[in-house]
XYZ file of C-alpha atoms in Angstrom:
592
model
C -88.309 1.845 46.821
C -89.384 3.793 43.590
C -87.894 6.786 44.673
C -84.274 4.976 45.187
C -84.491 3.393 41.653
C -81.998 5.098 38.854
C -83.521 6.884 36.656
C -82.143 8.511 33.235
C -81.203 11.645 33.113
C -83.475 12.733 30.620
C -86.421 10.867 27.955
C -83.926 11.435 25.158
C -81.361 8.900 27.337
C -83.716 6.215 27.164
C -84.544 6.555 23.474
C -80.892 6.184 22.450
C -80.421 3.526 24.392
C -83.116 1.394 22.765
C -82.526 2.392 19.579
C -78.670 1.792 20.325
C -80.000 -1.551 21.204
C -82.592 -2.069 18.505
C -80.363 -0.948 15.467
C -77.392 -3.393 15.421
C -75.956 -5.752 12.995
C -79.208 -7.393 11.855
C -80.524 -4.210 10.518
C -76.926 -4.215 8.262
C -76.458 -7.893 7.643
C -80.109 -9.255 7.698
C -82.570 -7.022 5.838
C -80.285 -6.355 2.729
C -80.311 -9.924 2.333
C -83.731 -10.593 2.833
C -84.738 -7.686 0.173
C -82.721 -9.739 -1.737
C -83.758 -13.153 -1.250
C -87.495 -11.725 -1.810
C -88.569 -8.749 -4.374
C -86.342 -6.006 -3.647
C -88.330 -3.196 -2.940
C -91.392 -5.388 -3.175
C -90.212 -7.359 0.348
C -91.204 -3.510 1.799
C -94.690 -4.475 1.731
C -95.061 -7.385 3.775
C -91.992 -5.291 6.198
C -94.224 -2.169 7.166
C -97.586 -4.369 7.470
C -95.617 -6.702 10.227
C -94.237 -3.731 11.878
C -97.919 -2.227 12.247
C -99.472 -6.016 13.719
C -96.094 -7.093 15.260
C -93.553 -5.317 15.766
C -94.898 -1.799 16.931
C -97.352 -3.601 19.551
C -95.103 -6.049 20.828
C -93.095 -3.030 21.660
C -95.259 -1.007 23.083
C -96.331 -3.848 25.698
C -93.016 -4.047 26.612
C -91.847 -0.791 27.349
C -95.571 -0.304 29.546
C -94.796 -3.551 31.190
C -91.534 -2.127 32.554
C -92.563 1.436 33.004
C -95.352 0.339 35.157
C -93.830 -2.515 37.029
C -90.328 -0.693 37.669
C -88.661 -3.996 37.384
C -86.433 -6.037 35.256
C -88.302 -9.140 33.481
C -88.364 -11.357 36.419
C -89.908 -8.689 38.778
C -92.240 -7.381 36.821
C -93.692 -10.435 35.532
C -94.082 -11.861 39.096
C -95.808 -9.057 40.024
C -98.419 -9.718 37.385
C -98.607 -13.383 38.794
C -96.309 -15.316 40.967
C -97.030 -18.250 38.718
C -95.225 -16.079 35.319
C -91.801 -15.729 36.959
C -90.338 -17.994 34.374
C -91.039 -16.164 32.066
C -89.188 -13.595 33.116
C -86.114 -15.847 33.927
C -86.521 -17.239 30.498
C -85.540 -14.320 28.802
C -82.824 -13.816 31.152
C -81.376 -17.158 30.024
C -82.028 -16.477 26.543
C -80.470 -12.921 27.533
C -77.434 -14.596 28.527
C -76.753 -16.972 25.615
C -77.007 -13.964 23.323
C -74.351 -12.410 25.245
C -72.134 -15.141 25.277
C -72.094 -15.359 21.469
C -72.701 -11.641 20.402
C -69.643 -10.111 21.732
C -67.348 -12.489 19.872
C -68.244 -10.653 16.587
C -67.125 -7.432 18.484
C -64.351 -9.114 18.600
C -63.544 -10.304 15.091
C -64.339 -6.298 14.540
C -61.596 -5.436 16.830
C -59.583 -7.811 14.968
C -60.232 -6.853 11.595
C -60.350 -2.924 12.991
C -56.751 -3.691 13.823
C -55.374 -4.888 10.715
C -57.026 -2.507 8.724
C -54.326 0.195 9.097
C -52.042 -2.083 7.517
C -50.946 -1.348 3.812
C -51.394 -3.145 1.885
C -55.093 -5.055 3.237
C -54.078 -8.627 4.677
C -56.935 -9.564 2.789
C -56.545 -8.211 -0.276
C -53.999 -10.380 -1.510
C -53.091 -14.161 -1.081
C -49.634 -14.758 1.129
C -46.936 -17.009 -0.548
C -46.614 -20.757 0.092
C -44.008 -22.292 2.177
C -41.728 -22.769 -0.691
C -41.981 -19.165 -1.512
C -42.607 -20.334 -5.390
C -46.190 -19.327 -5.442
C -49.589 -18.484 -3.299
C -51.252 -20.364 -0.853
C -52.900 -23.391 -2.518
C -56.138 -22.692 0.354
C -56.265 -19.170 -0.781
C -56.068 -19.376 -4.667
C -58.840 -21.948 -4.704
C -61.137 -19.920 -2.472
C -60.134 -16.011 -2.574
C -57.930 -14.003 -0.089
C -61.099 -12.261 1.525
C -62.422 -16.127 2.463
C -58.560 -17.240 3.057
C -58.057 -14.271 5.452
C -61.452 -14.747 7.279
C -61.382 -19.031 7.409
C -57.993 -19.530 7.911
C -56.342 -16.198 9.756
C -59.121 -14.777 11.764
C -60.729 -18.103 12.877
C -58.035 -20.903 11.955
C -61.337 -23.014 11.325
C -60.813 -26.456 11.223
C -62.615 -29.217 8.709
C -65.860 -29.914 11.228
C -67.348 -29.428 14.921
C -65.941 -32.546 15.925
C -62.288 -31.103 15.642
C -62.459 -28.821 18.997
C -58.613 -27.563 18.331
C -57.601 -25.024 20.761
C -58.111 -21.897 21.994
C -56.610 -19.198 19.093
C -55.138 -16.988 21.451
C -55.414 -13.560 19.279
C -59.042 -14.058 19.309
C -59.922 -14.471 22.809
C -57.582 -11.158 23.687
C -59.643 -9.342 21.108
C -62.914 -11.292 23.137
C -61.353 -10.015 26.355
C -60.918 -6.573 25.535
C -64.941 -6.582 23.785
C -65.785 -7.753 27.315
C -63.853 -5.072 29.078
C -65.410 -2.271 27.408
C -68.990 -3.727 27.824
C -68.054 -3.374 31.365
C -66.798 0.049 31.100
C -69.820 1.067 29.791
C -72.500 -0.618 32.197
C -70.273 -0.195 35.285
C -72.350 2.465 37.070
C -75.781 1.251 35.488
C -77.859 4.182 34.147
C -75.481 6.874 35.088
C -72.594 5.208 32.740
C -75.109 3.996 29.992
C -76.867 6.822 29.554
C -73.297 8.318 28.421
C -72.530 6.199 26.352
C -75.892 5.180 23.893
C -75.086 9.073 22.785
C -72.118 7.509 21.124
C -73.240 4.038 19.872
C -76.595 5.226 18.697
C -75.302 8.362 16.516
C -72.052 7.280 15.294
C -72.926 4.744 13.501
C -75.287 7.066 11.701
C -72.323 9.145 10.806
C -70.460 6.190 9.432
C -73.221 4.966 7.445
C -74.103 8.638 5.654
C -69.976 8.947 4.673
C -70.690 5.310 3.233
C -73.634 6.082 1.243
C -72.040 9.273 -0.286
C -68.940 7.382 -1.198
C -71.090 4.367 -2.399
C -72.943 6.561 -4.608
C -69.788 7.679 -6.306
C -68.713 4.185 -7.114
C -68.638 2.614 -10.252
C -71.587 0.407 -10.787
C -73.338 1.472 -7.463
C -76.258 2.033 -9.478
C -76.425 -1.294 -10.486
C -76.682 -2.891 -7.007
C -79.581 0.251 -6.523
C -81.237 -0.862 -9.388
C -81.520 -4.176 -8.269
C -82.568 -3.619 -4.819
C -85.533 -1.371 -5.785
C -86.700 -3.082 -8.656
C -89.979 -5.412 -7.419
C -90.821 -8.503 -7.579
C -94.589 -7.939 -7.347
C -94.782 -12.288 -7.550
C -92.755 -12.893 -4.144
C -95.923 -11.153 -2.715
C -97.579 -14.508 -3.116
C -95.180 -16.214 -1.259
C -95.644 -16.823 2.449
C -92.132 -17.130 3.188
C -91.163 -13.518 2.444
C -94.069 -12.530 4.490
C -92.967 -14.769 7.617
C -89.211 -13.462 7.238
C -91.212 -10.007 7.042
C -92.212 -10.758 10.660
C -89.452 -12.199 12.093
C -87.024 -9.562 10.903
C -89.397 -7.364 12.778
C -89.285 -9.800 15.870
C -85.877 -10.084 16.642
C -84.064 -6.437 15.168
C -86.457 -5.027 17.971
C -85.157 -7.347 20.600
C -88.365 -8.336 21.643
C -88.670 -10.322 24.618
C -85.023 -10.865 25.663
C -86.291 -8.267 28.628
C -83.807 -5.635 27.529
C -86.919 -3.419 26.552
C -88.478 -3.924 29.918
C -85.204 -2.931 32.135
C -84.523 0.000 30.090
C -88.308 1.160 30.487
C -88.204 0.389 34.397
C -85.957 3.688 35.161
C -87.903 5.844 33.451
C -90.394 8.428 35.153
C -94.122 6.306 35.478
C -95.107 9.317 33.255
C -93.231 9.009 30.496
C -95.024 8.579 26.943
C -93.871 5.487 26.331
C -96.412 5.055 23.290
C -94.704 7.908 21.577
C -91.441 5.831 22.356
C -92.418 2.750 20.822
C -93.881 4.413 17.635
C -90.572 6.335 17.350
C -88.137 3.471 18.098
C -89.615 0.744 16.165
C -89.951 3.428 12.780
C -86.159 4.548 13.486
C -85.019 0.874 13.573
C -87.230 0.147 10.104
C -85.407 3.588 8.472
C -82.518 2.538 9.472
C -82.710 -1.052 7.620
C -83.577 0.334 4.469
C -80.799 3.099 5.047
C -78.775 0.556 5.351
C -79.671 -1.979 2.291
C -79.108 1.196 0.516
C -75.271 1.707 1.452
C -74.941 -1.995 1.403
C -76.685 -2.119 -2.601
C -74.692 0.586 -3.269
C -71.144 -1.591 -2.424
C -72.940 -4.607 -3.829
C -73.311 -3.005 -7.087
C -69.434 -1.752 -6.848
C -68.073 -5.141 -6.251
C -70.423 -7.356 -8.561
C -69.857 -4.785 -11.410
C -65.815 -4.843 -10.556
C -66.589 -8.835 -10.837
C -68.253 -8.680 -13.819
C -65.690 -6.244 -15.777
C -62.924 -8.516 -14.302
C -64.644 -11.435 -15.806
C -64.998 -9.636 -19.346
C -61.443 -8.515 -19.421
C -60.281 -12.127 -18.630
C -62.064 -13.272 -21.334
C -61.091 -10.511 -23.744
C -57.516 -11.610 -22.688
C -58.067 -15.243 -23.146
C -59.580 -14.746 -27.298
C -57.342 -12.142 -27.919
C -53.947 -14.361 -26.850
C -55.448 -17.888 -28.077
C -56.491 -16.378 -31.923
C -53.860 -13.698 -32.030
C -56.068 -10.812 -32.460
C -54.670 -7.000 -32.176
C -54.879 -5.603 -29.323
C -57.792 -2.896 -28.137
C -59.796 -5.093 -31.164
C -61.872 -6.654 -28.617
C -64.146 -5.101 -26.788
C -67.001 -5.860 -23.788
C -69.476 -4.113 -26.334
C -68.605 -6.540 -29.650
C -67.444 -9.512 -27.750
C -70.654 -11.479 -28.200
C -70.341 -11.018 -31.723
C -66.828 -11.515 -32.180
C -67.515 -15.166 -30.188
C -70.082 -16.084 -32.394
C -67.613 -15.097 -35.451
C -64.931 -17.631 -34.061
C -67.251 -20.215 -33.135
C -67.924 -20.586 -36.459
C -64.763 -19.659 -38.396
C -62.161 -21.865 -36.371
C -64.326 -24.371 -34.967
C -61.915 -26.386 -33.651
C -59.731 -23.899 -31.990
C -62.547 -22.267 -30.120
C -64.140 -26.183 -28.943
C -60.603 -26.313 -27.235
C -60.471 -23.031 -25.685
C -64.110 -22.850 -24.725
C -64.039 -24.938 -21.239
C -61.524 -21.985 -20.513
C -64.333 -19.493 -21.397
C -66.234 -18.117 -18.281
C -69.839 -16.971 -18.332
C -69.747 -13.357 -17.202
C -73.283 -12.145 -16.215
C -73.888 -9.017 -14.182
C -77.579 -10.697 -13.336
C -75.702 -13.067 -11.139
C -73.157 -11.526 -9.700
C -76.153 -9.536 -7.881
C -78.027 -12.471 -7.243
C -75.553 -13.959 -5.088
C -77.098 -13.771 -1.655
C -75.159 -13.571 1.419
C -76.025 -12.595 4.846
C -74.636 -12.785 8.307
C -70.706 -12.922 8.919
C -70.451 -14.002 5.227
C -71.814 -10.166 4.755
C -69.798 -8.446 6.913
C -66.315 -9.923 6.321
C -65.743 -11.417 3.114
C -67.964 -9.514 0.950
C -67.591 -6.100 2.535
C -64.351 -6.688 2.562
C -63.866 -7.782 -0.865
C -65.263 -5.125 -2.075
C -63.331 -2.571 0.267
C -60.414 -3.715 -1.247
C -61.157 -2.319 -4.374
C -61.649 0.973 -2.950
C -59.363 3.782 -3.246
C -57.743 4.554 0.236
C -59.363 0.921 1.415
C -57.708 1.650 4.871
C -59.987 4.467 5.863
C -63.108 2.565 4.300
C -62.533 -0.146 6.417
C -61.231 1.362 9.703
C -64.537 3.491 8.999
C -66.139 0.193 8.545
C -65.501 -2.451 11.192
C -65.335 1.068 13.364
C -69.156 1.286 12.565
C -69.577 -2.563 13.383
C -68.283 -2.291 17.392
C -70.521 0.907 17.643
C -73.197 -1.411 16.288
C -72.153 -4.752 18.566
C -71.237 -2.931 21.696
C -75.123 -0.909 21.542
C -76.221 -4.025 21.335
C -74.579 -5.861 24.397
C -75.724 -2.634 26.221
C -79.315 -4.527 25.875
C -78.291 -7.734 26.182
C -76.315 -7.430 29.797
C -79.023 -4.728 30.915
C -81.580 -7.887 30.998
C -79.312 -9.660 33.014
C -78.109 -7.566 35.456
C -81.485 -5.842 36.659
C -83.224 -8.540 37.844
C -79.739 -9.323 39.568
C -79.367 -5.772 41.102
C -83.096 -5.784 41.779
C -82.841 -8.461 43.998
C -82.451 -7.793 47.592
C -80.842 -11.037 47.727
C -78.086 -10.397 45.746
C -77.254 -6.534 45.853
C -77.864 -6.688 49.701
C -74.195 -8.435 49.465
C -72.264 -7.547 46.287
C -72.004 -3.676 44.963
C -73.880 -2.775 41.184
C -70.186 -2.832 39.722
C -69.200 -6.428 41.233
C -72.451 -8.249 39.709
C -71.108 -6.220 36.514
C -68.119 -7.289 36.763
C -68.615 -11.084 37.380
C -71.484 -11.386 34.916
C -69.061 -9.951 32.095
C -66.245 -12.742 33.463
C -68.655 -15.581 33.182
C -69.753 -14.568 30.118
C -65.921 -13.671 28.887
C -64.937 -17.442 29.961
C -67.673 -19.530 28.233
C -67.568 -17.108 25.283
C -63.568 -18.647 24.685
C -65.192 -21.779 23.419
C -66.170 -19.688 19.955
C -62.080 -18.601 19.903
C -61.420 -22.311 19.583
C -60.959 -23.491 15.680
C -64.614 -25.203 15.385
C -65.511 -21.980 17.590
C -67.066 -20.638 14.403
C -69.241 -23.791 14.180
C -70.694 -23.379 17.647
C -71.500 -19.614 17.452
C -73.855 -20.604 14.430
C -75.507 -23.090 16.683
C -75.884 -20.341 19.144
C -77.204 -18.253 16.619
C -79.617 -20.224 15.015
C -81.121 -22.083 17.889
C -80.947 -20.503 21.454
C -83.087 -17.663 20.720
C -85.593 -18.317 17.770
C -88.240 -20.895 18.857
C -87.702 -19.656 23.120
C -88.351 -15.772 22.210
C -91.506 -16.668 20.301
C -92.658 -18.691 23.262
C -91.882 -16.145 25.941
C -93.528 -13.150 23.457
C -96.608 -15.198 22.987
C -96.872 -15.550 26.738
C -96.209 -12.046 27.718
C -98.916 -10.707 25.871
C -101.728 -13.521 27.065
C -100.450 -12.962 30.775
C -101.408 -9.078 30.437
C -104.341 -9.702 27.960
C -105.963 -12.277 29.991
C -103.993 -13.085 33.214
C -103.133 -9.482 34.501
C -106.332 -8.325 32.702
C -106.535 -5.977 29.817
C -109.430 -3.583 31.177
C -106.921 -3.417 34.514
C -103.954 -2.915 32.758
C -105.735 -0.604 30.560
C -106.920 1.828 33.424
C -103.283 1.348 35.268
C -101.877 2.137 31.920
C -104.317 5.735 32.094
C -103.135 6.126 35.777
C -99.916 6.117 34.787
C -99.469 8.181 31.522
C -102.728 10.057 31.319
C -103.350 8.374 28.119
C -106.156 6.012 27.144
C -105.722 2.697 25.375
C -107.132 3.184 21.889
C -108.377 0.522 19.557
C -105.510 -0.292 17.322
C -103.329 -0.902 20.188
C -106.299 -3.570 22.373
C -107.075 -4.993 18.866
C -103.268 -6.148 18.198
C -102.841 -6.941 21.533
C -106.061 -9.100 22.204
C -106.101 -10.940 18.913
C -103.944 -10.205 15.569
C -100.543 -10.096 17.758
C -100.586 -13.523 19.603
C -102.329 -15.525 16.465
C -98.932 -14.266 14.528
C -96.579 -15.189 16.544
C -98.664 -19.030 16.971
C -97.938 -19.212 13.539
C -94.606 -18.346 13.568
C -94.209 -20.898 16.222
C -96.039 -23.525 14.039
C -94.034 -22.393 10.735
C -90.698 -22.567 12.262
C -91.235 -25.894 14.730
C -93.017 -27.693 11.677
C -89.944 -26.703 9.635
C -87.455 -28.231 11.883
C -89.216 -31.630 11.692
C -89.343 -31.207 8.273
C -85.731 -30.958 7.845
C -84.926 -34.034 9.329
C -81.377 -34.014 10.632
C -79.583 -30.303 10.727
C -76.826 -29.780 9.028
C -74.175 -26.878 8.550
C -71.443 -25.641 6.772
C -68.233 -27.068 7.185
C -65.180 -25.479 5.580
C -63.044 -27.315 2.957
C -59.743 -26.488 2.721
C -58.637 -28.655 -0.061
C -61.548 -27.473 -2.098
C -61.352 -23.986 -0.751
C -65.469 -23.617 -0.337
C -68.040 -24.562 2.433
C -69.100 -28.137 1.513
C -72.366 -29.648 4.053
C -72.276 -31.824 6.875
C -74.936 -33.443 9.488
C -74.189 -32.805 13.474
C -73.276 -35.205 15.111
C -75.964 -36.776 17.928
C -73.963 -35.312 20.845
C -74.801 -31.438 19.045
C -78.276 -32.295 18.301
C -78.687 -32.814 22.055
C -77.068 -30.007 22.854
C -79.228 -28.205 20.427
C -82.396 -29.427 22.622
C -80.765 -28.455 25.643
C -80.499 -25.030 24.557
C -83.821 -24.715 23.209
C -85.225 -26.374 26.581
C -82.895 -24.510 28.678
C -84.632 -21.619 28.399
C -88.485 -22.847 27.410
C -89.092 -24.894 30.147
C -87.986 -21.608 32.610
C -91.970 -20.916 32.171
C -93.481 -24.689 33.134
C -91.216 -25.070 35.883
C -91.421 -22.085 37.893
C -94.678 -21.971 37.654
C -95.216 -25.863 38.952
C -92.389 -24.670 41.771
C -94.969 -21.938 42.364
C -98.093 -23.799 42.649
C -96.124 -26.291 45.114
C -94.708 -23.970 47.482
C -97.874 -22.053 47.976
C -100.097 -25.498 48.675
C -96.841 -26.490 51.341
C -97.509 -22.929 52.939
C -101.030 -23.327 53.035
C -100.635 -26.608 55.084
C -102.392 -28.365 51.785
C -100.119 -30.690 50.567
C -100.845 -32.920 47.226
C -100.747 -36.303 48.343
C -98.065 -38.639 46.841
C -99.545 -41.393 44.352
């Protein structure tokens, strides 16, 4: 059986393809944000001390877990105990939800990939009204970045209760992000292997033309500045340090079992230690890579805002108090307020509501992650850019390379345990169970085309992974600490490899590891009942801006569905277990 399991064709095949799968769009819409959010080059510290008690252990169970059991995540932990193959099919679940939602921002990259060779941007300016007399009253409230991403790419409509329909663009741009997962999983290994070459580098290349052409713009070393200038006092506060470690958590894709099936075709020799070590420090160079390109544009665009603001201003005194032109300035402006503040009084009381308050300090401040990153700030500042069409084909170009590594993970913990089974492969070829987990996934995933789509993929995004992947993590490491055994795993391990177990590795494994993530658990469940009823962002379009909303009861309980979907996987199966092996012994419980 071991000898007619794939393998890659080489090691280097199955670093790229967790790194293609570990580096994706939270490394280049998350971390910026959260060096934001806390100390700029001060949120490092808390970063590197979760990677070395998280994130690097965590990892390197994983990839042993797989190497040794040669299975996907239901397999392998079976084999460890019949009673822990939920866990496994937990993380296939959770496996599959992330699919479902992921690929539809490969598609709003298509999308926006598409109209990006268009001249001028359709985002970069606002489109006429009906009447032809003047802009769009949505998009001059809001701006034409927001107008093209809220109203053209996902025709949102005012909250989750209005389903709309299906926007057709948007689920042939989902179809075709489907189609070329398939592509590149059809033949398993032998495909994949191909194609991490391509989704692990390129985006590499994309992001070092990015940082030389960031560094070159105006006011890039503004948004530098800012980013590496610490905030020694966020140090003290535990939330940086928990969004330290679940950063870590989830941009290594811990326990979706994407780790594990990539590490089951590998050679039982393989130094997978020296993998984990080099994965999980690419992914964390790769982050701050990233904030740096990202600072870089951030500093760009809030300067451009800033100036913008200043010359509005200048414009505004100069035409209200009939001042000669060039007289005002950004460097005697102050002054020259405070002069007709208190030579015309009156006049300036009347123009002053009129006045805005330009401040560089805040135009960096303004923290955005997520899509909100990606397609309305990116792309606002893009527009700026000269030759904005190759910036942004460049750009969205970099985000499918991103996405699509990505899904490579994602589908790769659904489809081994499928092909593993002798159940299921015994009647349908590799390439059919490809090809109908991509159409199931393809057909749900048209509910996030819909116009309260957008709505829904949050939910997906927010709830179907955090809480279940902390659960089945915890798990996994105290069913091969102190189910499987870690002595026995230990001496497998040596068996295997040729390597012993040192210290660091049985230390964060036995003890620092698992009492993390129980806090994380405790932080994050004890926050939700704190919060009392969710709520999210609904857009306005007579206001032009997100305004908040509760969810209605019938979303909350699909919110604990989710959530339980996937959690109770790990109860049940194990209870299924227990039963089925007292029937077979003859010993049934008796009914009360």
């Amino acid at each position: 059986m071991e000898k007619a399991r794939p393998l890659w064709a080489n090691p280097l095949q199955f670093v790229f393809a967790c790194i293609s799968y570990a580096v994706g769009l939270g490394n280049v819409w998350r971390f910026p944000y959260l060096c934001q959010m806390y100390g700029g080059g001060s949120f490092l510290v808390p970063y590197f001390v979760m990677l070395v008690v998280e994130g690097m252990p965590l990892l390197y169970l994983e990839l042993t877990v797989g190497q040794r059991m040669r299975q996907g995540s239901i397999g392998a932990w079976r084999t460890i105990s019949p009673y822990l193959g939920g866990v496994g099919l937990a993380s296939v679940v959770v496996s599959f939800f992330l699919s479902t939602y992921y690929n539809i921002i490969n598609a709003w990259a298509f999308w926006y990939l598409f109209h990006s060779f268009q001249d001028p941007l359709p985002w970069s300016v606002c489109p006429l009204n009906g009447n032809r007399t003047g802009y769009d009253e949505e998009c001059e409230k809001a701006s034409s970045t927001q107008y093209f991403w809220y109203r053209k790419t996902l025709n949102i409509s005012p909250s989750i209760q209005d389903s709309g329909g299906v926007q057709w663009e948007q689920a042939l741009c989902l179809l075709l992000a489907w189609l070329v997962v398939y592509l590149c999983i059809l033949r398993g290994t032998e495909s994949t292997g191909k194609v991490v070459y391509f989704t692990a580098l390129l985006p590499y290349c994309v992001l070092i033309i990015y940082l030389v052409r960031g560094l070159t713009l105006h006011g890039a070393t503004n948004g530098l500045a800012y980013m590496f200038t610490p905030k020694l006092e966020q140090l003290a506060n535990p939330k940086a340090w928990i969004n330290a470690a679940t950063q870590i958590f989830f941009s290594l894709g811990l326990g979706f079992g994407s780790l594990i099936a990539f590490a089951s075709y590998n050679q039982p020799s393989t130094n997978c230690q020296q993998h984990a070590i080099i994965v999980s420090l690419i992914n964390s160079s790769t982050s701050i890579f990233a904030s740096v390109v990202t600072f870089s544009i951030y500093g760009f665009k809030a300067t451009f805002n800033y100036e913008s603001c200043l010359n509005k201003v200048i414009l505004l005194l100069t035409n209200s108090f009939d001042l000669e032109d060039g007289f005002l300035t950004t460097s005697n402006l102050e002054q020259v307020k405070g002069y007709l503040a208190s030579a015309f009084p009156g006049k300036y009381s009347e123009v002053l509501p009129q006045i805005r308050n330009c401040s560089l300090e805040s135009e960096l401040a303004t923290a955005v992650q997520g899509t909100g990153l990606s397609f309305i700030v990116y792309t606002e500042a893009i527009k700026n850019m000269a030759a904005s069409q190759l910036w942004s084909v460049l750009y969205f170009f970099m985000l499918l390379m991103l996405g699509i590594g990505s899904m490579l993970g994602n589908t790769a913990a659904i489809l081994t345990p499928l092909t593993d089974s002798k159940v299921i492969s015994s009647h349908l070829p590799k390439e059919a169970i490809s090809g109908l987990v991509c159409l199931v996934n393809c057909v749900i995933g048209l509910v996030f085309t819909m116009e309260a789509g957008n709505y829904w993929f949050d939910i997906f995004n927010d709830y179907a992974a955090t809480l279940p992947l902390l659960l089945i993590v915890l798990v996994e490491i105290v069913a091969v600490c102190y189910v499987f055994g870690l002595r026995r795993f230990e001496s497998d391990l040596k068996a295997m490899t040729g390597r012993t177990l040192n210290w660091y590795w049985k230390a964060m494994w036995a003890g620092v590891s698992p009492l993390l993530i129980i806090s994380l658990f405790v932080f994050y469940l004890s926050d939700y009942i704190l919060t009392g009823t969710l709520q999210y962002q609904a857009w306005d379009a007579s206001q032009g801006q997100l305004v908040t909303k509760d969810y209605p009861l019938y979303v909350l309980a699909i919110i604990g569905l989710l959530v339980a979907s996937s959690t109770m996987c790990i109860p049940l199966v194990a209870l299924g277990t227990f039963i089925v092996r007292r029937l077979k012994r003859g010993d049934t419980p008796p009914v009360a």
